Tab-separated table of C-alpha atoms in Angstrom:
chain	number	residue	atom	x	y	z
U	30	UNK	CA	64.545	58.627	-34.929
U	31	UNK	CA	64.385	56.931	-31.521
U	32	UNK	CA	62.197	59.677	-30.141
U	33	UNK	CA	59.851	59.438	-33.140
U	34	UNK	CA	59.392	55.685	-32.651
U	35	UNK	CA	58.525	56.139	-28.998
U	36	UNK	CA	56.057	58.840	-29.856
U	37	UNK	CA	54.017	56.745	-32.258
U	38	UNK	CA	54.029	53.559	-30.050
U	39	UNK	CA	50.600	53.106	-28.340
U	40	UNK	CA	50.676	53.477	-24.585
U	41	UNK	CA	49.196	50.677	-22.365
U	42	UNK	CA	46.924	52.186	-19.760
U	43	UNK	CA	45.081	48.917	-18.432
U	44	UNK	CA	41.351	48.512	-17.551
U	45	UNK	CA	39.305	51.366	-16.385
U	46	UNK	CA	36.859	51.111	-13.471
U	47	UNK	CA	33.836	50.822	-15.743
U	48	UNK	CA	35.469	48.106	-17.839
U	49	UNK	CA	36.389	46.195	-14.686
U	50	UNK	CA	32.828	46.401	-13.347
U	51	UNK	CA	31.415	45.205	-16.679
U	52	UNK	CA	33.861	42.260	-16.735
U	53	UNK	CA	32.931	41.357	-13.140
U	54	UNK	CA	29.218	41.517	-13.980
U	55	UNK	CA	29.682	39.260	-16.999
U	56	UNK	CA	31.734	36.852	-14.875
U	57	UNK	CA	29.043	36.804	-12.191
U	58	UNK	CA	26.375	36.098	-14.794
U	59	UNK	CA	28.413	33.222	-16.205
U	60	UNK	CA	29.086	31.842	-12.726
U	61	UNK	CA	25.386	32.158	-11.837
U	62	UNK	CA	24.319	30.386	-15.004
U	63	UNK	CA	26.878	27.642	-14.386
U	64	UNK	CA	25.755	27.254	-10.763
U	65	UNK	CA	22.093	27.112	-11.806
U	66	UNK	CA	22.889	24.493	-14.423
U	67	UNK	CA	24.777	22.451	-11.828
U	68	UNK	CA	21.975	22.732	-9.290
U	69	UNK	CA	19.354	21.814	-11.900
U	70	UNK	CA	21.396	18.793	-12.996
U	71	UNK	CA	21.983	17.784	-9.376
U	72	UNK	CA	18.270	18.135	-8.546
U	73	UNK	CA	17.343	16.195	-11.667
U	74	UNK	CA	19.825	13.471	-10.762
U	75	UNK	CA	18.467	13.233	-7.212
U	76	UNK	CA	14.916	13.152	-8.554
U	77	UNK	CA	15.836	10.385	-10.964
U	78	UNK	CA	17.499	8.450	-8.141
U	79	UNK	CA	14.317	8.751	-6.058
U	80	UNK	CA	12.148	7.537	-8.932
U	81	UNK	CA	14.552	4.667	-9.651
U	82	UNK	CA	14.409	3.670	-5.987
U	83	UNK	CA	10.609	3.776	-6.124
U	84	UNK	CA	10.526	1.611	-9.256
U	85	UNK	CA	12.954	-0.845	-7.692
U	86	UNK	CA	10.946	-1.008	-4.456
U	87	UNK	CA	7.741	-1.624	-6.404
U	88	UNK	CA	9.320	-4.342	-8.527
U	89	UNK	CA	10.881	-6.126	-5.559
U	90	UNK	CA	7.678	-5.940	-3.474
U	91	UNK	CA	5.616	-7.382	-6.330
U	92	UNK	CA	8.200	-10.114	-6.917
U	93	UNK	CA	8.342	-11.145	-3.240
U	94	UNK	CA	4.553	-11.406	-2.963
U	95	UNK	CA	4.209	-13.093	-6.337
U	96	UNK	CA	6.791	-15.801	-5.612
U	97	UNK	CA	5.223	-16.602	-2.242
U	98	UNK	CA	1.711	-16.747	-3.679
U	99	UNK	CA	2.848	-19.100	-6.438
U	100	UNK	CA	3.800	-21.597	-3.693
U	101	UNK	CA	0.557	-21.239	-1.696
U	102	UNK	CA	-1.092	-24.592	-1.019
U	103	UNK	CA	1.952	-26.671	-2.010
U	104	UNK	CA	2.034	-29.874	0.076
U	105	UNK	CA	4.601	-31.923	-1.827
U	106	UNK	CA	2.107	-34.220	-3.546
U	107	UNK	CA	-0.512	-34.318	-0.812
U	108	UNK	CA	-3.979	-33.154	-1.896
U	109	UNK	CA	-6.838	-32.662	0.599
U	110	UNK	CA	-9.730	-35.072	0.043
U	111	UNK	CA	-12.188	-32.277	-0.757
U	112	UNK	CA	-9.927	-31.084	-3.592
U	113	UNK	CA	-8.930	-34.520	-4.886
U	114	UNK	CA	-10.946	-35.556	-7.945
U	115	UNK	CA	-9.704	-39.131	-7.545
U	116	UNK	CA	-11.198	-39.473	-4.056
U	117	UNK	CA	-14.580	-41.211	-4.322
U	118	UNK	CA	-15.822	-40.889	-0.735
U	119	UNK	CA	-17.288	-38.000	1.235
U	120	UNK	CA	-14.408	-35.658	2.221
U	121	UNK	CA	-13.575	-35.571	5.914
U	122	UNK	CA	-11.014	-32.771	5.821
U	123	UNK	CA	-12.967	-29.734	4.624
U	124	UNK	CA	-11.909	-26.854	6.947
U	125	UNK	CA	-14.415	-26.169	9.678
U	126	UNK	CA	-13.097	-22.727	10.653
U	127	UNK	CA	-10.575	-20.086	9.632
U	128	UNK	CA	-7.335	-20.950	11.479
U	129	UNK	CA	-5.665	-18.560	13.908
U	130	UNK	CA	-2.567	-17.643	11.862
U	131	UNK	CA	-0.449	-16.837	14.925
U	132	UNK	CA	-1.339	-19.841	17.094
U	133	UNK	CA	1.765	-21.570	18.494
U	134	UNK	CA	2.401	-25.088	17.202
U	135	UNK	CA	2.048	-26.549	20.694
U	136	UNK	CA	-1.667	-25.647	20.561
U	137	UNK	CA	-2.374	-27.175	17.150
U	138	UNK	CA	-4.936	-29.946	17.363
U	139	UNK	CA	-5.589	-32.419	14.567
U	140	UNK	CA	-8.459	-30.190	13.446
U	141	UNK	CA	-6.172	-27.143	13.462
U	142	UNK	CA	-3.738	-28.926	11.160
U	143	UNK	CA	-6.527	-30.030	8.821
U	144	UNK	CA	-7.902	-26.498	8.607
U	145	UNK	CA	-4.475	-25.125	7.722
U	146	UNK	CA	-3.869	-27.676	4.982
U	147	UNK	CA	-7.185	-26.714	3.400
U	148	UNK	CA	-6.373	-22.995	3.250
U	149	UNK	CA	-3.294	-21.909	1.335
U	150	UNK	CA	-4.090	-18.242	1.909
U	151	UNK	CA	-6.056	-16.093	4.336
U	152	UNK	CA	-7.036	-12.449	3.911
U	153	UNK	CA	-7.849	-9.919	6.632
U	154	UNK	CA	-8.862	-6.264	6.681
U	155	UNK	CA	-7.107	-5.765	10.023
U	156	UNK	CA	-4.578	-7.534	12.240
U	157	UNK	CA	-6.027	-10.997	13.050
U	158	UNK	CA	-6.989	-11.762	16.621
U	159	UNK	CA	-3.984	-13.204	18.435
U	160	UNK	CA	-1.401	-11.513	16.160
U	161	UNK	CA	-1.062	-8.119	17.869
U	162	UNK	CA	2.382	-8.981	19.253
U	163	UNK	CA	3.747	-10.221	15.929
U	164	UNK	CA	2.140	-7.488	13.783
U	165	UNK	CA	2.393	-4.151	15.644
U	166	UNK	CA	1.740	-0.695	14.205
U	167	UNK	CA	-0.351	-1.651	11.187
U	168	UNK	CA	-0.930	1.132	8.650
U	169	UNK	CA	-4.651	1.940	8.504
U	170	UNK	CA	-6.371	0.919	5.286
U	171	UNK	CA	-3.927	-1.866	4.402
U	172	UNK	CA	-4.790	-5.568	4.174
U	173	UNK	CA	-3.111	-8.461	5.964
U	174	UNK	CA	-2.284	-11.547	3.883
U	175	UNK	CA	-1.346	-15.018	5.143
U	176	UNK	CA	0.424	-17.410	2.742
U	177	UNK	CA	0.881	-21.044	3.765
U	178	UNK	CA	2.742	-23.982	2.159
U	179	UNK	CA	5.453	-26.586	2.632
U	180	UNK	CA	8.945	-25.332	1.785
U	181	UNK	CA	9.874	-26.015	-1.826
U	182	UNK	CA	13.329	-27.362	-0.939
U	183	UNK	CA	14.471	-30.264	1.230
U	184	UNK	CA	16.381	-29.307	4.419
U	185	UNK	CA	20.122	-29.477	3.908
U	186	UNK	CA	19.985	-29.326	0.105
U	187	UNK	CA	21.528	-26.483	-1.887
U	188	UNK	CA	20.265	-23.058	-0.753
U	189	UNK	CA	18.029	-24.671	1.873
U	190	UNK	CA	18.455	-24.403	5.632
U	191	UNK	CA	19.476	-27.514	7.545
U	192	UNK	CA	16.866	-29.377	9.529
U	193	UNK	CA	16.162	-27.752	12.893
U	194	UNK	CA	14.564	-29.931	15.569
U	195	UNK	CA	12.681	-26.882	16.901
U	196	UNK	CA	10.980	-26.150	13.556
U	197	UNK	CA	7.735	-27.660	12.257
U	198	UNK	CA	7.928	-29.919	9.180
U	199	UNK	CA	5.389	-31.369	6.792
U	200	UNK	CA	5.678	-34.940	5.511
U	201	UNK	CA	3.418	-36.479	2.850
U	202	UNK	CA	3.067	-40.233	2.534
U	203	UNK	CA	3.322	-42.004	-0.821
U	204	UNK	CA	3.098	-45.512	0.630
U	205	UNK	CA	-0.283	-47.265	0.487
U	206	UNK	CA	0.287	-49.075	3.778
U	207	UNK	CA	1.084	-45.978	5.862
U	208	UNK	CA	-1.650	-45.356	8.393
U	209	UNK	CA	-1.566	-41.580	7.856
U	210	UNK	CA	-1.562	-39.572	4.627
U	211	UNK	CA	0.481	-36.732	6.099
U	212	UNK	CA	2.280	-35.586	9.212
U	213	UNK	CA	2.949	-32.123	10.646
U	214	UNK	CA	5.407	-32.294	13.515
U	215	UNK	CA	8.451	-30.655	15.031
U	216	UNK	CA	11.806	-31.762	13.630
U	217	UNK	CA	11.900	-35.290	15.042
U	218	UNK	CA	12.365	-38.010	12.425
U	219	UNK	CA	9.144	-38.720	10.499
U	220	UNK	CA	7.633	-42.159	10.084
U	221	UNK	CA	5.942	-41.785	6.688
U	222	UNK	CA	7.472	-43.386	3.583
U	223	UNK	CA	7.882	-42.946	-0.152
U	224	UNK	CA	6.268	-45.097	-2.830
U	225	UNK	CA	8.663	-48.016	-2.173
U	226	UNK	CA	7.362	-48.121	1.428
U	227	UNK	CA	10.958	-48.310	2.653
U	228	UNK	CA	12.580	-44.909	2.092
U	229	UNK	CA	11.513	-42.125	4.507
U	230	UNK	CA	9.404	-39.459	2.840
U	231	UNK	CA	10.830	-35.974	2.480
U	232	UNK	CA	10.245	-33.561	5.309
U	233	UNK	CA	9.767	-29.956	4.338
U	234	UNK	CA	9.662	-26.954	6.620
U	235	UNK	CA	6.236	-25.523	7.377
U	236	UNK	CA	5.877	-21.990	5.963
U	237	UNK	CA	3.355	-19.492	7.329
U	238	UNK	CA	4.201	-15.986	6.112
U	239	UNK	CA	2.103	-12.970	7.101
U	240	UNK	CA	2.431	-9.736	5.103
U	241	UNK	CA	1.219	-6.339	6.287
U	242	UNK	CA	2.238	-2.668	6.357
U	243	UNK	CA	3.611	-0.866	9.392
U	244	UNK	CA	5.077	2.571	10.100
U	245	UNK	CA	8.774	2.519	11.004
U	246	UNK	CA	10.330	4.603	13.768
U	247	UNK	CA	11.169	7.371	11.263
U	248	UNK	CA	7.588	7.491	9.962
U	249	UNK	CA	8.244	5.488	6.796
U	250	UNK	CA	5.449	3.102	5.643
U	251	UNK	CA	7.054	-0.308	5.252
U	252	UNK	CA	6.146	-3.767	3.951
U	253	UNK	CA	6.666	-6.248	6.786
U	254	UNK	CA	6.724	-10.062	6.937
U	255	UNK	CA	6.226	-12.338	9.912
U	256	UNK	CA	7.504	-15.901	9.481
U	257	UNK	CA	6.789	-19.147	11.325
U	258	UNK	CA	9.914	-20.494	13.009
U	259	UNK	CA	10.730	-22.772	15.959
U	260	UNK	CA	7.060	-23.540	16.478
U	261	UNK	CA	5.829	-19.936	16.829
U	262	UNK	CA	4.950	-17.008	14.609
U	263	UNK	CA	7.896	-14.622	14.828
U	264	UNK	CA	7.695	-10.796	15.139
U	265	UNK	CA	7.510	-9.161	11.726
U	266	UNK	CA	10.684	-7.957	10.027
U	267	UNK	CA	11.235	-5.126	7.563
U	268	UNK	CA	11.111	-6.118	3.893
U	269	UNK	CA	10.705	-2.989	1.745
U	270	UNK	CA	10.372	0.667	2.705
U	271	UNK	CA	8.042	3.086	0.959
U	272	UNK	CA	5.018	0.773	0.561
U	273	UNK	CA	2.201	3.090	1.575
U	274	UNK	CA	-0.940	1.055	0.835
U	275	UNK	CA	-1.596	-2.629	0.073
U	276	UNK	CA	-4.798	-4.338	-1.012
U	277	UNK	CA	-5.662	-7.786	-2.364
U	278	UNK	CA	-8.535	-9.275	-4.370
U	279	UNK	CA	-9.233	-12.997	-4.355
U	280	UNK	CA	-10.579	-14.669	-7.461
U	281	UNK	CA	-12.983	-17.332	-6.170
U	282	UNK	CA	-13.861	-20.565	-7.997
U	283	UNK	CA	-17.615	-20.868	-7.366
U	284	UNK	CA	-18.969	-22.702	-10.421
U	285	UNK	CA	-18.045	-26.035	-11.972
U	286	UNK	CA	-17.474	-26.460	-15.693
U	287	UNK	CA	-20.951	-27.964	-15.747
U	288	UNK	CA	-22.316	-24.588	-14.609
U	289	UNK	CA	-23.350	-25.739	-11.121
U	290	UNK	CA	-22.315	-24.460	-7.692
U	291	UNK	CA	-19.198	-25.854	-6.073
U	292	UNK	CA	-19.905	-28.137	-3.106
U	293	UNK	CA	-16.776	-29.564	-1.487
U	294	UNK	CA	-18.391	-31.297	1.481
U	295	UNK	CA	-19.988	-34.076	-0.589
U	296	UNK	CA	-18.504	-36.768	-2.796
U	297	UNK	CA	-17.538	-35.900	-6.340
U	298	UNK	CA	-20.500	-36.058	-8.732
U	299	UNK	CA	-19.723	-36.524	-12.419
U	300	UNK	CA	-21.716	-35.381	-15.414
U	301	UNK	CA	-20.852	-38.753	-16.944
U	302	UNK	CA	-19.685	-41.298	-14.309
U	303	UNK	CA	-18.238	-43.489	-17.042
U	304	UNK	CA	-15.973	-40.821	-18.540
U	305	UNK	CA	-15.355	-38.645	-15.452
U	306	UNK	CA	-14.098	-35.562	-17.209
U	307	UNK	CA	-16.594	-33.036	-15.842
U	308	UNK	CA	-17.476	-32.946	-12.119
U	309	UNK	CA	-20.709	-31.086	-11.399
U	310	UNK	CA	-19.893	-30.051	-7.822
U	311	UNK	CA	-16.181	-29.237	-8.041
U	312	UNK	CA	-14.518	-26.123	-9.343
U	313	UNK	CA	-12.782	-25.852	-12.699
U	314	UNK	CA	-9.813	-23.782	-11.488
U	315	UNK	CA	-11.125	-20.515	-12.963
U	316	UNK	CA	-12.259	-17.508	-10.938
U	317	UNK	CA	-15.977	-16.768	-11.115
U	318	UNK	CA	-16.260	-14.006	-8.503
U	319	UNK	CA	-14.097	-11.543	-6.588
U	320	UNK	CA	-13.675	-11.254	-2.858
U	321	UNK	CA	-12.037	-8.437	-0.880
U	322	UNK	CA	-11.030	-8.213	2.762
U	323	UNK	CA	-13.552	-5.470	3.461
U	324	UNK	CA	-16.503	-7.667	2.439
U	325	UNK	CA	-15.132	-9.748	4.332
U	326	UNK	CA	-14.068	-12.957	2.579
U	327	UNK	CA	-15.883	-16.003	3.923
U	328	UNK	CA	-14.363	-19.346	4.834
U	329	UNK	CA	-15.535	-20.804	1.492
U	330	UNK	CA	-14.148	-17.813	-0.428
U	331	UNK	CA	-10.673	-18.348	0.983
U	332	UNK	CA	-10.731	-22.124	0.477
U	333	UNK	CA	-11.845	-21.652	-3.144
U	334	UNK	CA	-9.511	-18.774	-3.995
U	335	UNK	CA	-7.621	-19.611	-7.201
U	336	UNK	CA	-6.160	-16.190	-8.086
U	337	UNK	CA	-4.907	-13.184	-6.147
U	338	UNK	CA	-4.629	-9.647	-7.497
U	339	UNK	CA	-2.126	-7.470	-5.675
U	340	UNK	CA	-2.286	-3.661	-5.462
U	341	UNK	CA	0.592	-1.662	-3.968
U	342	UNK	CA	0.977	2.111	-3.620
U	343	UNK	CA	4.705	2.911	-3.477
U	344	UNK	CA	6.158	6.315	-2.641
U	345	UNK	CA	9.690	7.698	-2.847
U	346	UNK	CA	11.730	7.684	0.365
U	347	UNK	CA	12.525	11.409	0.102
U	348	UNK	CA	10.525	14.455	-0.924
U	349	UNK	CA	11.131	16.232	-4.220
U	350	UNK	CA	11.532	19.957	-3.721
U	351	UNK	CA	8.698	21.913	-5.256
U	352	UNK	CA	6.825	18.787	-6.369
U	353	UNK	CA	3.060	18.882	-6.162
U	354	UNK	CA	0.422	16.642	-7.716
U	355	UNK	CA	-3.342	16.535	-7.784
U	356	UNK	CA	-3.424	12.831	-8.698
U	357	UNK	CA	-5.552	10.259	-6.918
U	358	UNK	CA	-4.539	6.615	-6.788
U	359	UNK	CA	-6.837	3.598	-6.819
U	360	UNK	CA	-5.433	0.790	-4.700
U	361	UNK	CA	-8.040	-1.820	-5.521
U	362	UNK	CA	-11.274	-1.753	-7.487
U	363	UNK	CA	-12.192	1.873	-8.385
U	364	UNK	CA	-15.822	1.066	-7.545
U	365	UNK	CA	-14.844	0.694	-3.869
U	366	UNK	CA	-15.298	3.907	-1.936
U	367	UNK	CA	-12.190	3.256	0.177
U	368	UNK	CA	-9.902	2.303	-2.727
U	369	UNK	CA	-9.049	5.936	-3.566
U	370	UNK	CA	-5.939	7.507	-2.019
U	371	UNK	CA	-4.869	11.139	-2.385
U	372	UNK	CA	-4.415	13.717	-3.660
U	373	UNK	CA	-1.213	14.303	-1.690
U	374	UNK	CA	0.661	17.584	-1.212
U	375	UNK	CA	3.656	16.334	0.754
U	376	UNK	CA	6.274	16.327	-2.039
U	377	UNK	CA	6.546	12.520	-2.351
U	378	UNK	CA	6.152	10.915	-5.773
U	379	UNK	CA	3.921	7.834	-5.930
U	380	UNK	CA	2.940	5.027	-8.255
U	381	UNK	CA	0.515	2.080	-8.088
U	382	UNK	CA	1.885	-1.376	-8.932
U	383	UNK	CA	-0.366	-4.345	-9.617
U	384	UNK	CA	-0.027	-7.999	-10.547
U	385	UNK	CA	-2.351	-10.996	-10.806
U	386	UNK	CA	-1.140	-14.346	-9.519
U	387	UNK	CA	-2.687	-17.711	-10.313
U	388	UNK	CA	-2.528	-20.035	-7.299
U	389	UNK	CA	-1.162	-22.920	-9.326
U	390	UNK	CA	-1.208	-25.541	-6.576
U	391	UNK	CA	-4.898	-24.933	-5.883
U	392	UNK	CA	-6.330	-24.098	-9.290
U	393	UNK	CA	-4.261	-26.699	-11.148
U	394	UNK	CA	-5.672	-29.702	-9.308
U	395	UNK	CA	-9.223	-28.609	-10.128
U	396	UNK	CA	-8.707	-28.578	-13.873
U	397	UNK	CA	-10.183	-31.410	-15.947
U	398	UNK	CA	-9.564	-32.326	-19.583
C-alpha cells in the first residue's frame, strides 16, 4: 500500500529554463512599466512645480508694481498748484524739465524738487542718463519705470522704519501761517506745522523706486529695483527672477470734461465761474490717449498720466524636457512692431501677465462732481 501511494503522488520538478525566462521577461516588463510610470509622474510633478513657480512669480511681480503705482504722486495732502482746482492764481510749480531720477540729493535745487513733486512717474525706453551705475546690465527691449511718492507710513510707527538723519523726508504744511507749503530735506527736524499751527507736521520718507530688467550672473532675466536711500539712488537689487520682458503704457489725461485741451500752466478756467464744477483747461482724471516709452513720452504726457498698463513676460526658471512651442507673445500693444516676442525653442514655458493701474493720487484730484 505504501508503495502504491508513493507511485501515484505527483513529483515536484521546479521551473524549467523556458518558464524561468518567461517569468523574468514578464517581471522586466512590469518593472519597466512601473519605472516609466514613476518617471512620467516625476516629470509631470516637476513640470507642474515649474508652472506654479512661473504663476507665483507673475503674480508677485504684478502685485509689487501695482502697489507701488497706487502710491505714485502721494504727498500727504500736498497738491501742486497746477493740479489744485482750488488754486485761483497762475501755477508757478509746473515742471520745467524731466528730472534726473538718479541725481544725488545734495544736487537738488528748488527747481529740481518742484519738478519731482509734479511727476509721480517717469517712463524710459532705456537706462536714463546718469543711472548707469545703479542700473547695470539692462535687458534689451525692456522699459525702465520710475515711481515717486512720500512713504505711506510715519517713521517709527508699526511696520515703518525709524527716522534716519541721512535719509530724505517730505513734509507738507497744513498751517496757513507757514511760509512754505512743503519741505524736502534730510532727516533734520522739520519746521512745518499741522492745522493747529503748533504741532510739527508729519515727515515721511522720500521714495524714488526705479524698476528695470537685468540679466543675472547665471543668465536669468530678473526684475530689479533701485531705491533712494541716504540721499542717493542705491544700486538695484534682485526682486523676482524669470521676468523676461517688461513694457508699460501710460494713459494720458489730455481733454477736460468740457471737451477742451488740458492747459496746466494757466489759471483754472471754469465753464460756469459761479458753480465751478467743470474746468475747461484741467483734466477730468480719465485717460484720453496712450503713451509708450518708444514714442517717447513727452514731459506733458508723464505729468498728465493717470493710468499705467503693465505687461510682463514671465518664463519658468528651468527648461521642460522635450517642450517646444511655436507661440508668439505680445508684450504691449499688438500694433507695435517691437511688441512681439518669440517663438522660442529653448524649452522654457512662458506666459504674459498684464494689469491696469489707476494712479489714484493724480487722477482723483482732477475729478469734479
